[in-house]
PDB file of C-alpha atoms in Angstrom:
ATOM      1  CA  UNK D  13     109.155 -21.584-199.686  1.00  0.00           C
ATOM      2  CA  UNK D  14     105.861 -20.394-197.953  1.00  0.00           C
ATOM      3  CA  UNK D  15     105.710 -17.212-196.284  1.00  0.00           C
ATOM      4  CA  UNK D  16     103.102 -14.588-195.696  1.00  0.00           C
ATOM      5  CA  UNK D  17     103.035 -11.013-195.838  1.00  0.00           C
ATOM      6  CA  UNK D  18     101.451  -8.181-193.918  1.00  0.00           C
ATOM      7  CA  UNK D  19     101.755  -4.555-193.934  1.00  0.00           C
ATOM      8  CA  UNK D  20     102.398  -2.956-189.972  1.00  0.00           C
ATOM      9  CA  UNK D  21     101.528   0.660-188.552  1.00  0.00           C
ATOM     10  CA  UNK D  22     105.315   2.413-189.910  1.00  0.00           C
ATOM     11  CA  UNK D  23     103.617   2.349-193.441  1.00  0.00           C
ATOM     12  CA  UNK D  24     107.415   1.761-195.140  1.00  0.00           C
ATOM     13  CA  UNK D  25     107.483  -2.127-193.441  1.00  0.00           C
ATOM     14  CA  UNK D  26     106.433  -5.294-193.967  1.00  0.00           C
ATOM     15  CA  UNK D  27     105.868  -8.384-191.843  1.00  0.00           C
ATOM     16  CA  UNK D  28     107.027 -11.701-193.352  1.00  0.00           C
ATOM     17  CA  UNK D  29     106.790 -14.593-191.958  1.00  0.00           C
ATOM     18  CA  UNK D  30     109.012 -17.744-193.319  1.00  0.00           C
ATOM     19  CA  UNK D  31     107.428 -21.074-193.024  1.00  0.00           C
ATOM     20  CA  UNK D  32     110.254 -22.673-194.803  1.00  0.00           C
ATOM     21  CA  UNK D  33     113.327 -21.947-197.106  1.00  0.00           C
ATOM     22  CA  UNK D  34     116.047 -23.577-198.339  1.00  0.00           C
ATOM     23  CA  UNK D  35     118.267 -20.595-198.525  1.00  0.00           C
ATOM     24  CA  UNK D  36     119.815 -19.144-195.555  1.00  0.00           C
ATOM     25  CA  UNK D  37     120.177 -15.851-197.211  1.00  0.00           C
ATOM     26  CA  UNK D  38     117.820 -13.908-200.051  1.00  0.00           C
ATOM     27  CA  UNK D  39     118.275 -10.400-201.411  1.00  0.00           C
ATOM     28  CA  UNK D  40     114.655  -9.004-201.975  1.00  0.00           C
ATOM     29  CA  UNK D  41     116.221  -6.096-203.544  1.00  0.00           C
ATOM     30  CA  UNK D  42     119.361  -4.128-204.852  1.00  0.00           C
ATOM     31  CA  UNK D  43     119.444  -2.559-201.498  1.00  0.00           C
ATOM     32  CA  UNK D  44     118.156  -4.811-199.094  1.00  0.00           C
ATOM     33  CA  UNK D  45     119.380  -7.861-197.732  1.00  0.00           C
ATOM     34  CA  UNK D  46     116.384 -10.259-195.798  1.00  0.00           C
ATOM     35  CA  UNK D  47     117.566 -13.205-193.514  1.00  0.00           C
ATOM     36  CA  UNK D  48     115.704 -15.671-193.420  1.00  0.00           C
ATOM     37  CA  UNK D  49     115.345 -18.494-190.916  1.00  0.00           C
ATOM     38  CA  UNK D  50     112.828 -21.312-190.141  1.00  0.00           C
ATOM     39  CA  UNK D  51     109.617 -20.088-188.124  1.00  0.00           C
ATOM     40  CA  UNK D  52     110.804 -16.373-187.846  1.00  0.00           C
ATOM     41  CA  UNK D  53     109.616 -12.998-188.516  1.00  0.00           C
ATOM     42  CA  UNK D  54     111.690 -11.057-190.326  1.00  0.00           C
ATOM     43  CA  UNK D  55     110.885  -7.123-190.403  1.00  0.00           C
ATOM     44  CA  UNK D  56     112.047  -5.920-193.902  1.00  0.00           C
ATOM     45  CA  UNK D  57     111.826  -1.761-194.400  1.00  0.00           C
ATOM     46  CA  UNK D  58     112.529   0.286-197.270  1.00  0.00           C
ATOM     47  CA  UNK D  59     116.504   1.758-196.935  1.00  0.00           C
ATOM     48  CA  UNK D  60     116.117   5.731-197.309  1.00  0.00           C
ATOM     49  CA  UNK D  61     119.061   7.906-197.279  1.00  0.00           C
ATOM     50  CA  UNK D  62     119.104  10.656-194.163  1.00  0.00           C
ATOM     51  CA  UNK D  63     119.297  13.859-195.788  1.00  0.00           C
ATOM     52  CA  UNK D  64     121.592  16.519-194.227  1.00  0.00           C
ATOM     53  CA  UNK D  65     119.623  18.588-192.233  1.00  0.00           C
ATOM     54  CA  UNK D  66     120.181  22.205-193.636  1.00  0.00           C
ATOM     55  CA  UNK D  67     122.077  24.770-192.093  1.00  0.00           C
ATOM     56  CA  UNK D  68     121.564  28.827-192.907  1.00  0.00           C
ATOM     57  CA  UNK D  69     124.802  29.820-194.536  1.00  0.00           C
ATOM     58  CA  UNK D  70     124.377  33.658-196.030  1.00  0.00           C
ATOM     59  CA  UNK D  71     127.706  32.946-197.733  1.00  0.00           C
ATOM     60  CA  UNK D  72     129.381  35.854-195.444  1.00  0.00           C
ATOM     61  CA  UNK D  73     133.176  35.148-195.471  1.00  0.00           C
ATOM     62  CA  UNK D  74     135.371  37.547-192.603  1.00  0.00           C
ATOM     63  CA  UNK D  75     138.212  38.694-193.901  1.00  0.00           C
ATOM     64  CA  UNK D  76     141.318  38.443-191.537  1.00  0.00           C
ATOM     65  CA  UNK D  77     143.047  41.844-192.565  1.00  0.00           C
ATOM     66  CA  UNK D  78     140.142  43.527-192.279  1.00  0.00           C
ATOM     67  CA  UNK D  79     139.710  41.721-188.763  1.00  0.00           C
ATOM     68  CA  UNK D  80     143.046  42.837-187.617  1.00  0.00           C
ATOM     69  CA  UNK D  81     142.885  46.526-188.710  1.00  0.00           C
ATOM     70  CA  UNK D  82     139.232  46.731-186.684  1.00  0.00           C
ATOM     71  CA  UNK D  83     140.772  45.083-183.957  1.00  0.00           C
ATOM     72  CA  UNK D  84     143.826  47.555-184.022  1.00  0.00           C
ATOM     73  CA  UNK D  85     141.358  50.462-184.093  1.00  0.00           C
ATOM     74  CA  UNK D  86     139.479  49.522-181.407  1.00  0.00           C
ATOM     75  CA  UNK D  87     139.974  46.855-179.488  1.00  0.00           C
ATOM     76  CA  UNK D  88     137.045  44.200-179.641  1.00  0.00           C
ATOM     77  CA  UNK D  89     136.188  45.525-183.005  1.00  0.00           C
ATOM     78  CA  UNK D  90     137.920  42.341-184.506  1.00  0.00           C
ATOM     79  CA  UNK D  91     135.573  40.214-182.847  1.00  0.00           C
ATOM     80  CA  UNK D  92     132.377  42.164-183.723  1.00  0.00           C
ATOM     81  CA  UNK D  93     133.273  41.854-186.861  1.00  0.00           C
ATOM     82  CA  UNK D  94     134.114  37.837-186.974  1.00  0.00           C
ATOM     83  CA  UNK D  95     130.763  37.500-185.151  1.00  0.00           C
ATOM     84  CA  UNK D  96     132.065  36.212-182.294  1.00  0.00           C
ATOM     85  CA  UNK D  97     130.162  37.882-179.980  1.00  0.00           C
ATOM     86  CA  UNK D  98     130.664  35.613-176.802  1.00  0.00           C
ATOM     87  CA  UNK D  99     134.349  36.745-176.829  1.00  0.00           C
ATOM     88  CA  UNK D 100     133.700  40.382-175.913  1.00  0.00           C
ATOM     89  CA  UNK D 101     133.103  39.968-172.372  1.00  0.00           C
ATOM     90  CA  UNK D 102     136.269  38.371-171.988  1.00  0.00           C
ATOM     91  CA  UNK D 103     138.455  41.000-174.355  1.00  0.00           C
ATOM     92  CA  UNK D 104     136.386  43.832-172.405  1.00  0.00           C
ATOM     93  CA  UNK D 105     136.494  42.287-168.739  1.00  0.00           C
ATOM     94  CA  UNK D 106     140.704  41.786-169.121  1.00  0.00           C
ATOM     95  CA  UNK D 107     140.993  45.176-170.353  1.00  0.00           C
ATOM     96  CA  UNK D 108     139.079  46.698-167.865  1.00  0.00           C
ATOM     97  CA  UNK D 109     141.146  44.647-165.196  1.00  0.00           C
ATOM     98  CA  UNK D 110     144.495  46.125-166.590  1.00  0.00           C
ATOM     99  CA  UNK D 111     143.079  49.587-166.688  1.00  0.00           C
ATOM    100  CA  UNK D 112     141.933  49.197-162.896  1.00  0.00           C
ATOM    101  CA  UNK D 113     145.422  48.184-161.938  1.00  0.00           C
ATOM    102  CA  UNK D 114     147.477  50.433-163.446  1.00  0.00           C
ATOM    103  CA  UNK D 115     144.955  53.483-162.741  1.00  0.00           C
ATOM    104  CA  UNK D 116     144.979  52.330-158.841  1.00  0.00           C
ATOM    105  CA  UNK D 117     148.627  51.610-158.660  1.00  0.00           C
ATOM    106  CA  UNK D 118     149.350  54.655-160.643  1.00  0.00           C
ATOM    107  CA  UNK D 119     147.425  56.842-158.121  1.00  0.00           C
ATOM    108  CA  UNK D 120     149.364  55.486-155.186  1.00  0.00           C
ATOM    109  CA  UNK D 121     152.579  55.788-157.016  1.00  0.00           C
ATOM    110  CA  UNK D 122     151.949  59.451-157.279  1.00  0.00           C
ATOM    111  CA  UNK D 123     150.824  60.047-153.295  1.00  0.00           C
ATOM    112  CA  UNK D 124     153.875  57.921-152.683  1.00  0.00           C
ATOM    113  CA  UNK D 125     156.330  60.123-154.564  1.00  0.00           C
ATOM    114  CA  UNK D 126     155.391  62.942-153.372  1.00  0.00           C
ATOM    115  CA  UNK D 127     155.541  62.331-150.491  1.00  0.00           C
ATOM    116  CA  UNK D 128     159.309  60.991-150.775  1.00  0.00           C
ATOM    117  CA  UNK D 129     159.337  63.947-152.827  1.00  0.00           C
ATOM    118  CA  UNK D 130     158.176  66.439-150.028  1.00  0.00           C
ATOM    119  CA  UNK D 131     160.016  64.801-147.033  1.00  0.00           C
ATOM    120  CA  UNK D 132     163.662  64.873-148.511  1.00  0.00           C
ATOM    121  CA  UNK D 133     163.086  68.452-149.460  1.00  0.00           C
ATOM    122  CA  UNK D 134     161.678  69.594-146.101  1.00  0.00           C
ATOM    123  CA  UNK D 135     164.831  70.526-143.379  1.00  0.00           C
ATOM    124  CA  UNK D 136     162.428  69.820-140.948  1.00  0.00           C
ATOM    125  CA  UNK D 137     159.071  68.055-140.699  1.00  0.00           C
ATOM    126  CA  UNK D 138     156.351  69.673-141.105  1.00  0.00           C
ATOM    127  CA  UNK D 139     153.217  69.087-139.005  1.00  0.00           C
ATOM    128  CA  UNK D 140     150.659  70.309-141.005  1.00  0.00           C
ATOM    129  CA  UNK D 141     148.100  66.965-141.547  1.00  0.00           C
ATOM    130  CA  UNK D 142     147.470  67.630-144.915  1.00  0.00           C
ATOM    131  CA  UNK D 143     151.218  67.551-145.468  1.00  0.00           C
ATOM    132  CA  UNK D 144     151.945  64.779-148.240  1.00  0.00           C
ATOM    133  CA  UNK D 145     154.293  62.673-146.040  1.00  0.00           C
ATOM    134  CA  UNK D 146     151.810  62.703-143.235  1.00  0.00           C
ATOM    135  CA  UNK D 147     148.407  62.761-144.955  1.00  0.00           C
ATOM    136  CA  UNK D 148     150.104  58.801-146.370  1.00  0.00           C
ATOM    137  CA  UNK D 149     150.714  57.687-142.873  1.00  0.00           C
ATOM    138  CA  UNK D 150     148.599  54.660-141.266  1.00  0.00           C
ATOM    139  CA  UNK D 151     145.800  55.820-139.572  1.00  0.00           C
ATOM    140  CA  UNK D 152     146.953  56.304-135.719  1.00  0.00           C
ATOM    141  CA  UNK D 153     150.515  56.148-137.128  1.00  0.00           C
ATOM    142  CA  UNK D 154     153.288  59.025-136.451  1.00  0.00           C
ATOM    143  CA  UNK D 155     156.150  59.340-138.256  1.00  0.00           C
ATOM    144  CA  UNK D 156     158.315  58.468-135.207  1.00  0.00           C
ATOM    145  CA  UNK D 157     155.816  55.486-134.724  1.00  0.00           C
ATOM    146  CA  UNK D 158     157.217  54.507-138.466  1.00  0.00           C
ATOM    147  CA  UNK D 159     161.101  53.997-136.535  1.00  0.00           C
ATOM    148  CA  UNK D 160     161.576  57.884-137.528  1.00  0.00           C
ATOM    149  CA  UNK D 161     162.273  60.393-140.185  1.00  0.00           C
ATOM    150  CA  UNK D 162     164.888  58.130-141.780  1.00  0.00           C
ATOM    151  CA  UNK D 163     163.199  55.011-141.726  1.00  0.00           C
ATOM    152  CA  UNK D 164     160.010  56.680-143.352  1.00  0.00           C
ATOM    153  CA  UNK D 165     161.355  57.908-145.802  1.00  0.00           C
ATOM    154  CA  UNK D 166     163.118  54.703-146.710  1.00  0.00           C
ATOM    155  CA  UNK D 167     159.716  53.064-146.728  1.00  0.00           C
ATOM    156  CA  UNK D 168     158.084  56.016-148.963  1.00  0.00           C
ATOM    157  CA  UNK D 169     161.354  55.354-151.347  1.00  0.00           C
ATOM    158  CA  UNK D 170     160.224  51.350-151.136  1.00  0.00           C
ATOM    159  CA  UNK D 171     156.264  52.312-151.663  1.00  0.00           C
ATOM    160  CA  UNK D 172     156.774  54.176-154.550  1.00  0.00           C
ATOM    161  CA  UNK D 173     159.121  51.732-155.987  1.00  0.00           C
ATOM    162  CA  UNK D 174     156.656  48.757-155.631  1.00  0.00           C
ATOM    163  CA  UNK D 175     153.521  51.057-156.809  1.00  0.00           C
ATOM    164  CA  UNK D 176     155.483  52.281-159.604  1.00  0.00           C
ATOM    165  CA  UNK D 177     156.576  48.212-160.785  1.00  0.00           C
ATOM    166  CA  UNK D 178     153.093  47.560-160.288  1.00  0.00           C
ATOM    167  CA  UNK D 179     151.625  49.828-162.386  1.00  0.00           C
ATOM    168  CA  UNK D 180     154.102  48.794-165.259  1.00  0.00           C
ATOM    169  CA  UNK D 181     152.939  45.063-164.864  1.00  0.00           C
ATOM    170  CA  UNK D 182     149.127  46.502-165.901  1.00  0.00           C
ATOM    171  CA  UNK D 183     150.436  48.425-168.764  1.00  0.00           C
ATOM    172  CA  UNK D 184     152.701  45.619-169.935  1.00  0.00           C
ATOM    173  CA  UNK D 185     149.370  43.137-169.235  1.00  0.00           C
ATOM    174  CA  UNK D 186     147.286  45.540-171.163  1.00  0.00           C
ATOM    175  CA  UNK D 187     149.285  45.817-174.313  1.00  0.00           C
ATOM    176  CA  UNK D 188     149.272  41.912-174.030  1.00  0.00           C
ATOM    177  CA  UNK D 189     145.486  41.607-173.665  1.00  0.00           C
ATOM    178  CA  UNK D 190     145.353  44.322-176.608  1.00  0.00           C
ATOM    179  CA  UNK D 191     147.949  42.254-179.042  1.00  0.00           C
ATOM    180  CA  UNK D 192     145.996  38.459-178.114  1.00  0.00           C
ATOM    181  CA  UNK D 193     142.885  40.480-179.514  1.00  0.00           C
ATOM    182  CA  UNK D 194     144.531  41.415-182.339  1.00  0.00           C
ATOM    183  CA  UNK D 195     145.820  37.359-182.725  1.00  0.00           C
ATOM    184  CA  UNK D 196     142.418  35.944-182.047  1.00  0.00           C
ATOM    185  CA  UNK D 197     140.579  38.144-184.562  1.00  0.00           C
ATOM    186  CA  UNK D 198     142.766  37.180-187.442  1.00  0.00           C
ATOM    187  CA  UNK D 199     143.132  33.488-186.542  1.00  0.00           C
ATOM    188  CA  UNK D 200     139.195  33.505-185.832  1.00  0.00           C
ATOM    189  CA  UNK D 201     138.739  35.222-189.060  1.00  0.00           C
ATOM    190  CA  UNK D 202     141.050  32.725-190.768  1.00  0.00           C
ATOM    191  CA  UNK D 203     139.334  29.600-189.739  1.00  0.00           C
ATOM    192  CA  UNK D 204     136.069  30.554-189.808  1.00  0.00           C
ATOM    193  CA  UNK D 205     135.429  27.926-192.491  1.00  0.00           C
ATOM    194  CA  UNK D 206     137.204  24.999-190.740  1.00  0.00           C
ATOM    195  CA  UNK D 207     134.838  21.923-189.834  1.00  0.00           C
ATOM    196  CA  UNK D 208     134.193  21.286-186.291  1.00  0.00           C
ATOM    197  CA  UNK D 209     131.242  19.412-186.811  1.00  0.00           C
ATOM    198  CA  UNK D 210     130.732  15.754-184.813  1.00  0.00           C
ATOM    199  CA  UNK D 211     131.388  14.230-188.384  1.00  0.00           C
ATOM    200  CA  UNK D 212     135.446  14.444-187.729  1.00  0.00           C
ATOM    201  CA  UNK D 213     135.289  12.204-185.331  1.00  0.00           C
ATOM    202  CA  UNK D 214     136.259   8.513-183.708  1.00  0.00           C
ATOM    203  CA  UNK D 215     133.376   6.906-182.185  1.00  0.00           C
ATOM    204  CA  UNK D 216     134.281   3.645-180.102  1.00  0.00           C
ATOM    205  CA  UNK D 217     131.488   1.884-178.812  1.00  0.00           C
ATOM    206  CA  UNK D 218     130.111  -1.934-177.399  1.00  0.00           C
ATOM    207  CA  UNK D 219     127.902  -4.157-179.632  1.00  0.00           C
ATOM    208  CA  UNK D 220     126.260  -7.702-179.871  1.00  0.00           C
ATOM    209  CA  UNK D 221     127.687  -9.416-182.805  1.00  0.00           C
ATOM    210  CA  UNK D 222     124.582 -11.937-184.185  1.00  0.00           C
ATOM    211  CA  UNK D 223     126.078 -15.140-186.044  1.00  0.00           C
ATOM    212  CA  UNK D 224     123.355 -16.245-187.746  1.00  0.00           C
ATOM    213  CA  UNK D 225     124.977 -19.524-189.127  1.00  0.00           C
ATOM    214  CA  UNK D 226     125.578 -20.807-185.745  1.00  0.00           C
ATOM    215  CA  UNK D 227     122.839 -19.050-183.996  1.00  0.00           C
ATOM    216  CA  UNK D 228     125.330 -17.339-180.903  1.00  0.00           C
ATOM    217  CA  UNK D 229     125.862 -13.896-179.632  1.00  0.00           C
ATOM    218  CA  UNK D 230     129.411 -12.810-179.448  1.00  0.00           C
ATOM    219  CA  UNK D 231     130.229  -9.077-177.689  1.00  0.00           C
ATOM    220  CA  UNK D 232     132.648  -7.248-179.572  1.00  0.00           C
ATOM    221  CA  UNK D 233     134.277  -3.561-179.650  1.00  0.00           C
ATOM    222  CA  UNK D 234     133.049  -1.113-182.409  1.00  0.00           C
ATOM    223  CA  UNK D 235     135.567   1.646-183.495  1.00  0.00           C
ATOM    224  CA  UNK D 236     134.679   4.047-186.238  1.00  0.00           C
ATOM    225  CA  UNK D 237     136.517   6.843-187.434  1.00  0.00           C
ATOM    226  CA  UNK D 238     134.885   9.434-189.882  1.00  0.00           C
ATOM    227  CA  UNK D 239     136.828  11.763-191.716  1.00  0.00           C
ATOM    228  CA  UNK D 240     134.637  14.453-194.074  1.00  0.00           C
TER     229      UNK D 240
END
C-alpha cells in the first residue's frame, strides 16, 4: 500500500491519499476508523470529546414551604422568591383585574341599592335630582319614561341583583388568582431542579446512508432518543 500524507489548514487533519490497498477497511487508531478505497482522499481528524459548556449554578436551592408562606403573605412574594420573575406581571395584572371588577361592580351595587332602598321607602317620589332613584336614571330618562314607579323599581331590584352577583364573581376570581399563586410557587419551587434541557429529547431526522461495499446511496430515516 502507497499513500501519501499532508497536513491541511484545520491543524488537527491530515490528507491521505491511497494509491492502493488491499484492505477495504484499516483502523489507524483506538479511536478512529479510516476507509480506504482505490484513488481516494480520505480526510482523517483527531476524535475530541465536546466538553459541556458550563453553566453558573450558585448552588441556591428554593425551598417550597418557604415559597408558599411568602406567597400567602403577600401575594407574588412566592415567585420573587423562586426567581421567577417573568411570572409577576401575570400574578399582578389578574389581581389587579379582579380588584377592578369587584371595586366597579361593588360601587354600582351600592348606587343601585340605594336607590331601591330610597324609592320603596318614599310614599311619594321625590323630585329632587340628586335624589338616589333619580340621580341613577339614564340620561334624558324619567321615571315614567322607565314604564313607571313600579316598573323602576323592579329594574333597581334587578340592577342591584346583577351588580351585587357580579361583584361576587371578582371576589370568588380573586381568591382563585390568590390560591393558583400560592400552587405555582410551591410546584415552581419544587421542580426547580427538574431537567428541561434539549438533551431529553427525540430527534427524528433524514440522512444519506453511504454503502461503501457496493458503492450506492440509500436515504433512510434517523430517530434518536436521548434520555440524561
Amino acid at each position: 500500500m502507497v499513500y501519501a500524507a499532508e497536513p491541511i489548514d484545520n491543524g488537527d487533519s491530515v490528507r491521505m491519499t491511497i494509491q492502493s490497498s488491499p484492505d477495504q477497511f484499516k483502523t489507524s487508531s483506538k479511536d478512529t476508523l479510516v476507509v480506504l478505497q482505490n484513488q481516494q482522499e480520505v480526510i482523517i481528524g483527531d476524535t475530541i470529546t465536546a466538553q459541556p459548556v458550563a453553566t453558573w449554578d450558585d448552588g441556591w436551592r428554593p425551598n417550597p414551604i418557604r415559597a408558599v408562606w411568602l406567597g400567602a403573605l403577600f401575594p407574588g412574594l412566592g415567585q420573587i422568591y423562586n426567581r421567577s420573575y417573568w411570572k409577576l406581571p401575570i400574578v399582578y395584572g389578574a389581581i389587579m383585574g379582579c380588584t377592578y371588577a369587584i371595586v366597579w361592580n361593588g360601587s354600582m351595587y351600592t348606587d343601585y341599592k340605594q336607590a331601591y332602598i330610597d324609592i320603596m321607602t318614599d310614599e311619594e317620589l321625590s323630585t329632587d335630582p340628586m335624589r338616589s332613584y333619580n340621580v341613577i336614571l339614564p340620561k334624558g330618562y324619567t321615571i315614567e319614561k322607565m314604564g313607571g314607579r313600579d316598573t323602576y323599581t323592579k329594574t333597581l331590584n334587578n340592577k342591584q341583583n346583577l351588580y351585587r352577583r357580579y361583584r361576587d364573581f371578582g371576589i370568588a376570581a380573586a381568591v382563585i388568582v390568590y390560591a393558583l399563586s400560592l400552587v405555582d410557587a410551591f410546584v415552581d419551587a419544587q421542580l426547580f431542579d427538574f431537567d428541561i434541557s434539549p438533551d431529553l429529547s427525540m430527534n427524528v431526522s433524514p440522512q444519506i446512508y453511504n454503502d461503501f461495499m457496493t458503492h450506492q446511496r440509500a436515504a433512510e430515516l434517523h430517530l434518536a432518543i436521548t434520555i440524561k
